[in-house]
mmCIF file of C-alpha atoms in Angstrom:
data_model
loop_
_atom_site.group_PDB
_atom_site.id
_atom_site.type_symbol
_atom_site.label_atom_id
_atom_site.label_comp_id
_atom_site.label_asym_id
_atom_site.label_seq_id
_atom_site.Cartn_x
_atom_site.Cartn_y
_atom_site.Cartn_z
ATOM 1 C CA UNK A 17 110.461 52.238 78.598
ATOM 2 C CA UNK A 18 110.342 52.997 74.875
ATOM 3 C CA UNK A 19 110.201 56.518 73.439
ATOM 4 C CA UNK A 20 106.673 55.798 72.185
ATOM 5 C CA UNK A 21 105.573 54.791 75.684
ATOM 6 C CA UNK A 22 107.094 57.946 77.140
ATOM 7 C CA UNK A 23 105.214 60.069 74.629
ATOM 8 C CA UNK A 24 102.017 58.199 75.544
ATOM 9 C CA UNK A 25 102.363 58.479 79.323
ATOM 10 C CA UNK A 26 103.913 61.903 79.840
ATOM 11 C CA UNK A 27 101.026 63.985 78.417
ATOM 12 C CA UNK A 28 98.579 62.130 80.675
ATOM 13 C CA UNK A 29 100.696 62.761 83.767
ATOM 14 C CA UNK A 30 101.309 66.336 82.696
ATOM 15 C CA UNK A 31 97.586 67.038 82.353
ATOM 16 C CA UNK A 32 96.888 65.450 85.737
ATOM 17 C CA UNK A 33 99.605 67.426 87.516
ATOM 18 C CA UNK A 34 98.509 70.624 85.785
ATOM 19 C CA UNK A 35 94.914 70.124 86.888
ATOM 20 C CA UNK A 36 95.964 69.355 90.458
ATOM 21 C CA UNK A 37 98.189 72.436 90.617
ATOM 22 C CA UNK A 38 95.541 74.710 89.136
ATOM 23 C CA UNK A 39 92.820 73.476 91.492
ATOM 24 C CA UNK A 40 95.140 73.839 94.488
ATOM 25 C CA UNK A 41 95.531 77.527 93.630
ATOM 26 C CA UNK A 42 92.033 78.358 92.398
ATOM 27 C CA UNK A 43 90.238 76.651 95.278
ATOM 28 C CA UNK A 44 92.469 78.481 97.758
ATOM 29 C CA UNK A 45 91.777 81.879 96.233
ATOM 30 C CA UNK A 46 88.062 81.196 95.724
ATOM 31 C CA UNK A 47 87.396 79.891 99.220
ATOM 32 C CA UNK A 48 89.624 82.550 100.739
ATOM 33 C CA UNK A 49 87.639 85.353 99.136
ATOM 34 C CA UNK A 50 84.143 83.902 99.569
ATOM 35 C CA UNK A 51 84.336 81.896 102.828
ATOM 36 C CA UNK A 52 87.376 82.607 105.008
ATOM 37 C CA UNK A 53 87.061 86.373 104.582
ATOM 38 C CA UNK A 54 83.461 86.268 105.779
ATOM 39 C CA UNK A 55 84.435 84.568 109.042
ATOM 40 C CA UNK A 56 87.110 87.155 109.802
ATOM 41 C CA UNK A 57 85.030 90.152 108.720
ATOM 42 C CA UNK A 58 81.804 89.161 110.495
ATOM 43 C CA UNK A 59 82.399 91.402 113.512
ATOM 44 C CA UNK A 60 83.519 94.570 111.643
ATOM 45 C CA UNK A 61 80.661 94.129 109.148
ATOM 46 C CA UNK A 62 78.192 93.857 112.000
ATOM 47 C CA UNK A 63 79.551 97.058 113.520
ATOM 48 C CA UNK A 64 79.658 98.966 110.225
ATOM 49 C CA UNK A 65 76.124 98.027 109.186
ATOM 50 C CA UNK A 66 74.787 98.383 112.764
ATOM 51 C CA UNK A 67 73.102 94.981 112.739
ATOM 52 C CA UNK A 68 73.453 91.842 114.846
ATOM 53 C CA UNK A 69 75.933 89.091 114.174
ATOM 54 C CA UNK A 70 73.050 86.707 113.556
ATOM 55 C CA UNK A 71 71.744 88.971 110.781
ATOM 56 C CA UNK A 72 75.199 89.053 109.209
ATOM 57 C CA UNK A 73 75.557 85.278 109.556
ATOM 58 C CA UNK A 74 72.274 84.896 107.678
ATOM 59 C CA UNK A 75 74.175 85.945 104.549
ATOM 60 C CA UNK A 76 76.227 82.748 104.757
ATOM 61 C CA UNK A 77 73.007 80.808 105.228
ATOM 62 C CA UNK A 78 71.544 82.390 102.103
ATOM 63 C CA UNK A 79 74.596 81.482 100.022
ATOM 64 C CA UNK A 80 74.447 77.905 101.274
ATOM 65 C CA UNK A 81 70.731 77.591 100.499
ATOM 66 C CA UNK A 82 71.290 78.959 96.994
ATOM 67 C CA UNK A 83 74.064 76.423 96.572
ATOM 68 C CA UNK A 84 71.665 73.679 97.651
ATOM 69 C CA UNK A 85 69.089 74.770 95.080
ATOM 70 C CA UNK A 86 71.760 74.837 92.394
ATOM 71 C CA UNK A 87 73.450 71.552 93.350
ATOM 72 C CA UNK A 88 71.393 69.089 91.292
ATOM 73 C CA UNK A 89 71.272 71.096 88.041
ATOM 74 C CA UNK A 90 74.977 71.880 88.427
ATOM 75 C CA UNK A 91 75.721 68.183 88.977
ATOM 76 C CA UNK A 92 73.764 67.223 85.874
ATOM 77 C CA UNK A 93 75.586 69.852 83.806
ATOM 78 C CA UNK A 94 78.932 68.542 85.048
ATOM 79 C CA UNK A 95 77.969 64.962 84.137
ATOM 80 C CA UNK A 96 76.810 66.082 80.702
ATOM 81 C CA UNK A 97 79.352 68.708 79.641
ATOM 82 C CA UNK A 98 82.311 68.595 82.011
ATOM 83 C CA UNK A 99 83.620 71.507 84.041
ATOM 84 C CA UNK A 100 85.451 74.017 81.848
ATOM 85 C CA UNK A 101 82.623 76.362 80.874
ATOM 86 C CA UNK A 102 80.762 76.016 84.159
ATOM 87 C CA UNK A 103 83.760 76.557 86.434
ATOM 88 C CA UNK A 104 85.032 79.505 84.382
ATOM 89 C CA UNK A 105 81.625 81.201 84.427
ATOM 90 C CA UNK A 106 81.201 80.460 88.121
ATOM 91 C CA UNK A 107 84.576 82.020 88.906
ATOM 92 C CA UNK A 108 83.682 85.179 87.006
ATOM 93 C CA UNK A 109 80.412 85.332 88.914
ATOM 94 C CA UNK A 110 82.337 85.004 92.169
ATOM 95 C CA UNK A 111 84.490 88.015 91.312
ATOM 96 C CA UNK A 112 81.414 90.164 90.733
ATOM 97 C CA UNK A 113 79.769 88.871 93.894
ATOM 98 C CA UNK A 114 82.742 89.744 96.124
ATOM 99 C CA UNK A 115 82.912 93.228 94.613
ATOM 100 C CA UNK A 116 79.188 93.685 95.261
ATOM 101 C CA UNK A 117 79.709 92.473 98.826
ATOM 102 C CA UNK A 118 82.458 95.060 99.347
ATOM 103 C CA UNK A 119 80.012 97.855 98.501
ATOM 104 C CA UNK A 120 77.069 96.628 100.583
ATOM 105 C CA UNK A 121 75.446 99.413 102.584
ATOM 106 C CA UNK A 122 72.519 97.392 103.916
ATOM 107 C CA UNK A 123 71.503 93.853 104.751
ATOM 108 C CA UNK A 124 69.509 93.640 101.515
ATOM 109 C CA UNK A 125 72.608 94.414 99.457
ATOM 110 C CA UNK A 126 74.698 91.999 101.499
ATOM 111 C CA UNK A 127 72.148 89.241 100.988
ATOM 112 C CA UNK A 128 72.039 89.948 97.242
ATOM 113 C CA UNK A 129 75.814 89.560 97.065
ATOM 114 C CA UNK A 130 75.672 86.270 98.917
ATOM 115 C CA UNK A 131 72.959 84.962 96.647
ATOM 116 C CA UNK A 132 75.503 85.275 93.841
ATOM 117 C CA UNK A 133 78.236 83.848 96.046
ATOM 118 C CA UNK A 134 76.086 80.760 96.594
ATOM 119 C CA UNK A 135 75.927 80.188 92.840
ATOM 120 C CA UNK A 136 79.647 80.840 92.477
ATOM 121 C CA UNK A 137 80.500 78.339 95.211
ATOM 122 C CA UNK A 138 78.302 75.669 93.632
ATOM 123 C CA UNK A 139 79.864 76.070 90.203
ATOM 124 C CA UNK A 140 83.528 76.790 90.890
ATOM 125 C CA UNK A 141 84.681 75.230 94.176
ATOM 126 C CA UNK A 142 85.118 71.747 95.658
ATOM 127 C CA UNK A 143 81.942 70.016 94.431
ATOM 128 C CA UNK A 144 82.694 70.943 90.820
ATOM 129 C CA UNK A 145 86.446 70.386 91.178
ATOM 130 C CA UNK A 146 85.976 66.904 92.621
ATOM 131 C CA UNK A 147 83.599 65.972 89.798
ATOM 132 C CA UNK A 148 86.248 67.052 87.287
ATOM 133 C CA UNK A 149 89.056 65.202 89.106
ATOM 134 C CA UNK A 150 87.106 61.949 89.459
ATOM 135 C CA UNK A 151 86.518 61.828 85.702
ATOM 136 C CA UNK A 152 89.866 63.242 84.602
ATOM 137 C CA UNK A 153 92.108 60.970 86.708
ATOM 138 C CA UNK A 154 92.469 57.197 86.702
ATOM 139 C CA UNK A 155 90.976 55.387 89.728
ATOM 140 C CA UNK A 156 94.408 54.583 91.138
ATOM 141 C CA UNK A 157 95.329 58.289 91.102
ATOM 142 C CA UNK A 158 91.951 59.703 92.200
ATOM 143 C CA UNK A 159 92.443 59.784 95.958
ATOM 144 C CA UNK A 160 96.007 61.082 95.709
ATOM 145 C CA UNK A 161 94.830 63.872 93.386
ATOM 146 C CA UNK A 162 92.098 64.905 95.826
ATOM 147 C CA UNK A 163 94.541 64.659 98.748
ATOM 148 C CA UNK A 164 97.047 66.875 96.949
ATOM 149 C CA UNK A 165 94.482 69.567 96.161
ATOM 150 C CA UNK A 166 92.781 69.574 99.547
ATOM 151 C CA UNK A 167 96.051 69.458 101.481
ATOM 152 C CA UNK A 168 97.305 72.629 99.839
ATOM 153 C CA UNK A 169 93.913 74.329 100.062
ATOM 154 C CA UNK A 170 93.447 73.324 103.697
ATOM 155 C CA UNK A 171 96.662 75.013 104.788
ATOM 156 C CA UNK A 172 96.496 77.968 102.434
ATOM 157 C CA UNK A 173 92.901 78.889 103.247
ATOM 158 C CA UNK A 174 93.717 78.720 106.944
ATOM 159 C CA UNK A 175 96.387 81.321 106.299
ATOM 160 C CA UNK A 176 93.682 83.403 104.630
ATOM 161 C CA UNK A 177 92.088 83.949 108.052
ATOM 162 C CA UNK A 178 95.232 85.678 109.227
ATOM 163 C CA UNK A 179 95.796 87.406 105.873
ATOM 164 C CA UNK A 180 92.248 88.779 105.745
ATOM 165 C CA UNK A 181 92.451 89.803 109.399
ATOM 166 C CA UNK A 182 95.694 91.680 108.772
ATOM 167 C CA UNK A 183 94.285 93.370 105.665
ATOM 168 C CA UNK A 184 91.202 94.426 107.612
ATOM 169 C CA UNK A 185 93.297 96.114 110.287
ATOM 170 C CA UNK A 186 95.290 97.958 107.611
ATOM 171 C CA UNK A 187 92.647 98.772 104.992
ATOM 172 C CA UNK A 188 89.205 98.203 106.482
ATOM 173 C CA UNK A 189 86.849 95.415 105.515
ATOM 174 C CA UNK A 190 85.574 96.947 102.257
ATOM 175 C CA UNK A 191 89.012 97.483 100.731
ATOM 176 C CA UNK A 192 90.070 94.054 101.966
ATOM 177 C CA UNK A 193 87.291 92.496 99.897
ATOM 178 C CA UNK A 194 88.254 94.527 96.848
ATOM 179 C CA UNK A 195 91.843 93.263 97.117
ATOM 180 C CA UNK A 196 90.620 89.672 97.400
ATOM 181 C CA UNK A 197 88.296 90.147 94.409
ATOM 182 C CA UNK A 198 91.164 91.390 92.247
ATOM 183 C CA UNK A 199 93.187 88.294 93.089
ATOM 184 C CA UNK A 200 90.126 86.171 92.286
ATOM 185 C CA UNK A 201 89.764 87.785 88.853
ATOM 186 C CA UNK A 202 93.423 87.673 87.892
ATOM 187 C CA UNK A 203 94.105 84.098 89.010
ATOM 188 C CA UNK A 204 91.004 81.923 89.094
ATOM 189 C CA UNK A 205 89.016 82.797 85.969
ATOM 190 C CA UNK A 206 91.835 82.343 83.408
ATOM 191 C CA UNK A 207 93.210 79.280 85.220
ATOM 192 C CA UNK A 208 89.885 77.418 85.004
ATOM 193 C CA UNK A 209 89.528 78.321 81.337
ATOM 194 C CA UNK A 210 93.038 77.048 80.626
ATOM 195 C CA UNK A 211 93.282 73.833 82.655
ATOM 196 C CA UNK A 212 89.820 72.294 83.144
ATOM 197 C CA UNK A 213 89.025 69.681 80.460
ATOM 198 C CA UNK A 214 86.414 70.661 77.891
ATOM 199 C CA UNK A 215 83.299 68.777 76.821
ATOM 200 C CA UNK A 216 84.960 66.486 74.271
ATOM 201 C CA UNK A 217 87.647 65.298 76.686
ATOM 202 C CA UNK A 218 85.059 64.808 79.429
ATOM 203 C CA UNK A 219 82.732 62.749 77.220
ATOM 204 C CA UNK A 220 85.603 60.560 76.077
ATOM 205 C CA UNK A 221 86.659 59.798 79.638
ATOM 206 C CA UNK A 222 83.127 59.063 80.862
ATOM 207 C CA UNK A 223 82.611 56.551 78.035
ATOM 208 C CA UNK A 224 85.478 54.474 79.472
ATOM 209 C CA UNK A 225 84.065 54.284 83.025
ATOM 210 C CA UNK A 226 81.414 52.215 84.820
ATOM 211 C CA UNK A 227 78.889 53.039 87.517
ATOM 212 C CA UNK A 228 75.280 52.894 88.665
ATOM 213 C CA UNK A 229 72.347 55.082 87.708
ATOM 214 C CA UNK A 230 71.275 57.872 90.018
ATOM 215 C CA UNK A 231 67.954 56.188 90.759
ATOM 216 C CA UNK A 232 69.690 52.957 91.764
ATOM 217 C CA UNK A 233 71.968 54.902 94.092
ATOM 218 C CA UNK A 234 68.959 56.561 95.731
ATOM 219 C CA UNK A 235 67.470 53.138 96.486
ATOM 220 C CA UNK A 236 70.678 51.980 98.147
ATOM 221 C CA UNK A 237 70.733 51.938 101.974
ATOM 222 C CA UNK A 238 74.404 52.884 101.879
ATOM 223 C CA UNK A 239 73.603 56.177 100.170
ATOM 224 C CA UNK A 240 71.265 57.247 102.964
ATOM 225 C CA UNK A 241 73.640 56.259 105.757
ATOM 226 C CA UNK A 242 76.272 58.368 104.034
ATOM 227 C CA UNK A 243 73.781 61.235 103.835
ATOM 228 C CA UNK A 244 73.079 61.052 107.574
ATOM 229 C CA UNK A 245 76.765 60.966 108.411
ATOM 230 C CA UNK A 246 77.915 63.779 106.158
ATOM 231 C CA UNK A 247 74.893 65.964 106.915
ATOM 232 C CA UNK A 248 75.640 65.794 110.642
ATOM 233 C CA UNK A 249 79.384 66.258 110.201
ATOM 234 C CA UNK A 250 79.055 69.091 107.683
ATOM 235 C CA UNK A 251 76.686 71.050 109.916
ATOM 236 C CA UNK A 252 79.061 70.622 112.826
ATOM 237 C CA UNK A 253 82.016 71.739 110.734
ATOM 238 C CA UNK A 254 80.397 74.769 109.113
ATOM 239 C CA UNK A 255 79.115 76.091 112.430
ATOM 240 C CA UNK A 256 82.530 75.883 114.059
ATOM 241 C CA UNK A 257 84.430 77.322 111.115
ATOM 242 C CA UNK A 258 82.077 80.289 110.980
ATOM 243 C CA UNK A 259 82.051 80.940 114.716
ATOM 244 C CA UNK A 260 85.526 79.988 115.884
ATOM 245 C CA UNK A 261 87.212 83.380 115.476
ATOM 246 C CA UNK A 262 84.257 85.126 117.101
ATOM 247 C CA UNK A 263 84.131 82.526 119.912
ATOM 248 C CA UNK A 264 87.829 82.878 120.693
ATOM 249 C CA UNK A 265 87.516 86.669 120.775
ATOM 250 C CA UNK A 266 84.493 86.450 123.063
ATOM 251 C CA UNK A 267 86.205 84.243 125.649
ATOM 252 C CA UNK A 268 89.255 86.508 125.920
ATOM 253 C CA UNK A 269 91.704 85.972 123.075
ATOM 254 C CA UNK A 270 92.941 89.105 121.302
ATOM 255 C CA UNK A 271 91.631 89.731 117.770
ATOM 256 C CA UNK A 272 95.015 88.835 116.264
ATOM 257 C CA UNK A 273 95.340 85.644 118.336
ATOM 258 C CA UNK A 274 91.769 84.624 117.528
ATOM 259 C CA UNK A 275 92.468 85.076 113.814
ATOM 260 C CA UNK A 276 95.751 83.132 114.099
ATOM 261 C CA UNK A 277 94.333 80.079 115.909
ATOM 262 C CA UNK A 278 92.652 78.720 112.739
ATOM 263 C CA UNK A 279 96.130 78.184 111.270
ATOM 264 C CA UNK A 280 96.179 75.077 113.477
ATOM 265 C CA UNK A 281 93.188 73.817 111.480
ATOM 266 C CA UNK A 282 95.207 73.960 108.285
ATOM 267 C CA UNK A 283 98.285 72.324 109.810
ATOM 268 C CA UNK A 284 96.244 69.449 111.232
ATOM 269 C CA UNK A 285 94.383 68.992 107.960
ATOM 270 C CA UNK A 286 97.706 68.386 106.232
ATOM 271 C CA UNK A 287 98.648 65.657 108.698
ATOM 272 C CA UNK A 288 95.184 64.062 108.546
ATOM 273 C CA UNK A 289 95.051 64.076 104.760
ATOM 274 C CA UNK A 290 98.575 62.775 104.291
ATOM 275 C CA UNK A 291 97.845 59.948 106.730
ATOM 276 C CA UNK A 292 94.449 59.160 105.218
ATOM 277 C CA UNK A 293 95.546 57.236 102.115
ATOM 278 C CA UNK A 294 97.820 54.701 103.896
ATOM 279 C CA UNK A 295 95.354 54.311 106.761
ATOM 280 C CA UNK A 296 92.464 53.826 104.322
ATOM 281 C CA UNK A 297 94.379 51.139 102.441
ATOM 282 C CA UNK A 298 94.887 49.245 105.696
ATOM 283 C CA UNK A 299 91.621 49.800 107.553
ATOM 284 C CA UNK A 300 89.204 51.034 104.869
ATOM 285 C CA UNK A 301 88.209 54.598 104.009
ATOM 286 C CA UNK A 302 84.869 54.369 105.796
ATOM 287 C CA UNK A 303 86.368 53.052 109.053
ATOM 288 C CA UNK A 304 89.073 55.718 109.145
ATOM 289 C CA UNK A 305 86.493 58.396 108.401
ATOM 290 C CA UNK A 306 84.253 57.210 111.243
ATOM 291 C CA UNK A 307 87.118 57.407 113.740
ATOM 292 C CA UNK A 308 88.058 60.890 112.553
ATOM 293 C CA UNK A 309 84.454 62.092 112.981
ATOM 294 C CA UNK A 310 84.443 60.719 116.534
ATOM 295 C CA UNK A 311 87.631 62.682 117.257
ATOM 296 C CA UNK A 312 86.001 65.810 115.857
ATOM 297 C CA UNK A 313 83.052 65.407 118.199
ATOM 298 C CA UNK A 314 85.281 64.802 121.210
ATOM 299 C CA UNK A 315 87.356 67.886 120.464
ATOM 300 C CA UNK A 316 84.320 70.137 120.163
ATOM 301 C CA UNK A 317 82.754 68.808 123.371
ATOM 302 C CA UNK A 318 86.011 69.394 125.257
ATOM 303 C CA UNK A 319 86.676 72.904 123.909
ATOM 304 C CA UNK A 320 84.458 74.783 126.436
ATOM 305 C CA UNK A 321 86.545 73.210 129.197
ATOM 306 C CA UNK A 322 89.779 74.533 127.676
ATOM 307 C CA UNK A 323 88.974 78.188 128.368
ATOM 308 C CA UNK A 324 91.888 80.405 127.348
ATOM 309 C CA UNK A 325 94.505 77.692 127.905
ATOM 310 C CA UNK A 326 96.409 77.718 124.628
ATOM 311 C CA UNK A 327 97.694 74.095 124.810
ATOM 312 C CA UNK A 328 94.232 72.715 125.592
ATOM 313 C CA UNK A 329 92.613 74.889 122.937
ATOM 314 C CA UNK A 330 95.110 73.693 120.338
ATOM 315 C CA UNK A 331 94.492 70.061 121.333
ATOM 316 C CA UNK A 332 90.754 70.525 120.775
ATOM 317 C CA UNK A 333 91.357 72.261 117.439
ATOM 318 C CA UNK A 334 93.584 69.377 116.352
ATOM 319 C CA UNK A 335 90.860 66.849 117.195
ATOM 320 C CA UNK A 336 88.255 68.881 115.312
ATOM 321 C CA UNK A 337 90.523 69.326 112.317
ATOM 322 C CA UNK A 338 91.150 65.593 112.011
ATOM 323 C CA UNK A 339 87.495 65.049 111.155
ATOM 324 C CA UNK A 340 87.276 68.174 109.030
ATOM 325 C CA UNK A 341 90.353 67.293 106.997
ATOM 326 C CA UNK A 342 89.273 63.706 106.438
ATOM 327 C CA UNK A 343 85.709 64.502 105.394
ATOM 328 C CA UNK A 344 86.706 66.607 102.401
ATOM 329 C CA UNK A 345 88.479 63.638 100.809
ATOM 330 C CA UNK A 346 86.320 60.851 102.193
ATOM 331 C CA UNK A 347 82.998 61.894 100.682
ATOM 332 C CA UNK A 348 84.022 61.969 96.997
ATOM 333 C CA UNK A 349 86.192 58.883 97.473
ATOM 334 C CA UNK A 350 83.466 56.822 99.154
ATOM 335 C CA UNK A 351 80.837 57.973 96.654
ATOM 336 C CA UNK A 352 83.072 57.096 93.688
ATOM 337 C CA UNK A 353 83.919 53.684 95.183
ATOM 338 C CA UNK A 354 80.276 52.967 95.968
ATOM 339 C CA UNK A 355 78.512 54.226 92.866
ATOM 340 C CA UNK A 356 81.073 54.679 90.078
ATOM 341 C CA UNK A 357 81.984 57.579 87.797
ATOM 342 C CA UNK A 358 79.518 58.254 84.909
ATOM 343 C CA UNK A 359 76.879 59.862 87.157
ATOM 344 C CA UNK A 360 79.202 60.770 90.013
ATOM 345 C CA UNK A 361 78.455 64.505 89.902
ATOM 346 C CA UNK A 362 74.689 63.946 89.916
ATOM 347 C CA UNK A 363 74.836 61.480 92.817
ATOM 348 C CA UNK A 364 77.170 63.744 94.781
ATOM 349 C CA UNK A 365 74.847 66.682 94.044
ATOM 350 C CA UNK A 366 71.774 64.949 95.457
ATOM 351 C CA UNK A 367 73.762 64.214 98.594
ATOM 352 C CA UNK A 368 74.921 67.829 98.643
ATOM 353 C CA UNK A 369 71.385 69.234 98.976
ATOM 354 C CA UNK A 370 70.701 68.072 102.575
ATOM 355 C CA UNK A 371 74.357 68.691 103.420
ATOM 356 C CA UNK A 372 73.991 72.273 102.220
ATOM 357 C CA UNK A 373 70.819 72.716 104.266
ATOM 358 C CA UNK A 374 72.733 71.516 107.303
ATOM 359 C CA UNK A 375 75.556 73.936 106.551
ATOM 360 C CA UNK A 376 72.988 76.692 106.237
ATOM 361 C CA UNK A 377 71.082 76.018 109.430
ATOM 362 C CA UNK A 378 73.898 75.062 111.779
ATOM 363 C CA UNK A 379 75.728 78.431 111.712
ATOM 364 C CA UNK A 380 72.467 80.274 112.417
ATOM 365 C CA UNK A 381 71.794 78.027 115.389
ATOM 366 C CA UNK A 382 75.384 78.544 116.544
ATOM 367 C CA UNK A 383 75.149 82.348 116.398
ATOM 368 C CA UNK A 384 71.791 82.211 118.196
ATOM 369 C CA UNK A 385 73.203 80.080 121.019
ATOM 370 C CA UNK A 386 76.321 82.248 121.006
ATOM 371 C CA UNK A 387 78.254 80.780 123.918
ATOM 372 C CA UNK A 388 79.732 77.348 124.729
ATOM 373 C CA UNK A 389 76.373 75.629 124.213
ATOM 374 C CA UNK A 390 76.809 75.660 120.429
ATOM 375 C CA UNK A 391 79.992 73.607 120.858
ATOM 376 C CA UNK A 392 78.075 70.918 122.730
ATOM 377 C CA UNK A 393 75.394 70.720 120.043
ATOM 378 C CA UNK A 394 77.817 70.473 117.128
ATOM 379 C CA UNK A 395 80.042 68.066 119.044
ATOM 380 C CA UNK A 396 77.111 65.672 119.475
ATOM 381 C CA UNK A 397 76.331 66.047 115.764
ATOM 382 C CA UNK A 398 79.860 64.928 114.869
ATOM 383 C CA UNK A 399 79.485 61.871 117.110
ATOM 384 C CA UNK A 400 76.218 61.026 115.304
ATOM 385 C CA UNK A 401 78.132 61.222 112.018
ATOM 386 C CA UNK A 402 80.620 58.660 113.304
ATOM 387 C CA UNK A 403 77.873 56.305 114.492
ATOM 388 C CA UNK A 404 76.118 56.384 111.099
ATOM 389 C CA UNK A 405 79.251 55.024 109.406
ATOM 390 C CA UNK A 406 79.576 51.977 111.670
ATOM 391 C CA UNK A 407 77.300 49.700 109.538
ATOM 392 C CA UNK A 408 79.329 50.605 106.441
ATOM 393 C CA UNK A 409 82.811 50.270 107.870
ATOM 394 C CA UNK A 410 83.370 46.741 106.574
ATOM 395 C CA UNK A 411 81.745 47.159 103.165
ATOM 396 C CA UNK A 412 84.313 46.865 100.344
ATOM 397 C CA UNK A 413 84.194 48.911 97.116
ATOM 398 C CA UNK A 414 81.833 47.426 94.525
ATOM 399 C CA UNK A 415 82.497 46.660 90.866
ATOM 400 C CA UNK A 416 79.812 48.364 88.821
ATOM 401 C CA UNK A 417 78.255 47.451 85.498
ATOM 402 C CA UNK A 418 78.739 49.982 82.711
ATOM 403 C CA UNK A 419 76.174 52.749 82.386
ATOM 404 C CA UNK A 420 74.882 53.084 78.792
ATOM 405 C CA UNK A 421 76.264 56.277 77.198
ATOM 406 C CA UNK A 422 72.844 57.895 76.889
ATOM 407 C CA UNK A 423 72.191 57.394 80.609
ATOM 408 C CA UNK A 424 75.456 59.011 81.606
ATOM 409 C CA UNK A 425 74.165 62.393 80.602
ATOM 410 C CA UNK A 426 70.501 62.316 81.525
ATOM 411 C CA UNK A 427 68.786 64.694 83.881
ATOM 412 C CA UNK A 428 67.299 64.330 87.341
ATOM 413 C CA UNK A 429 65.174 61.303 86.360
ATOM 414 C CA UNK A 430 68.137 59.344 85.058
ATOM 415 C CA UNK A 431 67.492 56.565 87.547
ATOM 416 C CA UNK A 432 64.315 55.502 85.801
ATOM 417 C CA UNK A 433 64.408 52.019 84.278
ATOM 418 C CA UNK A 434 64.235 52.138 80.439
#
């Protein structure tokens, strides 16, 4: 390879690796502070504020609903301007929200904090990061970039359960949140400002890509089958992730053991995500995803039978985590393959709205049911997600016509025919 070729290729690879590394760290810290900590601190918060677990869990529902309301405008902003300004501002908002959460003395204050957390999640975590990665990386590197980020985040955020649980036993839940907020401020905000491509770079990349208009995607049967599948699977996943530590404590595991069991989720996610790319090349991304969702459902349905048997519990967690780990990569990959890049963020955002509503409602239903019955309900939901993908399992990726530049940055009505 000539020196000129090296100079041409190396900066591109360097930018891609830098973005992957930054997102691996920032998504870990952001999710750890805003999501994983909530799961671990649910019980001590309930005791400190003298309210029910369901009332505490409603805070997560509020953040998810706010994220759903913000999804479409955030997606349109990402398509139009790229992610640097939005993700940096969203990270800063997340820092303030976690600090406000740490000082909550009532449900009203807790809910106010989680209103801000909902906005921060919508603007600075996976949905925004995937939109940036899909545009910033070449198609042949897209899935591997998402796999790299989500593999690291999957393991590291699972360790956050244990880390937050340990901090809570040493410092109490309020100081724990303050520590997590400081890490959020020091790491995430400057990293997004430094590494995420700005508007000019984003616009240049979009101009080189092809895809379909949002309106055309909404008229596609495939879009709605994907919605059904990921809505059902996401609700199942969010309910279990929120309730698993509490469930394990309730059936007899010690607080430390209950907080340590989610580490198995992270370990399994690594295996599932590393295996996904070669399996998808051989059998198709949609087919592999459908099988993984079926395994998730089977694991959840079997978990009540495991009791406090550690081997059986771990087997069920592994089955659940296979679907969970696959879904994070599968949705952006399938959407990009099906509908192209120029309006990827907007299309993904429309899909995110019902998914977010499912994530909001499922944990509330799980806390209301409380016992093993919630595992049966969310297990059946995961099986429904697998069934919805069956008609799509043999559909190959589609070559898309180019989207005119002016359409690549239009608003919610961008699907309208000129």
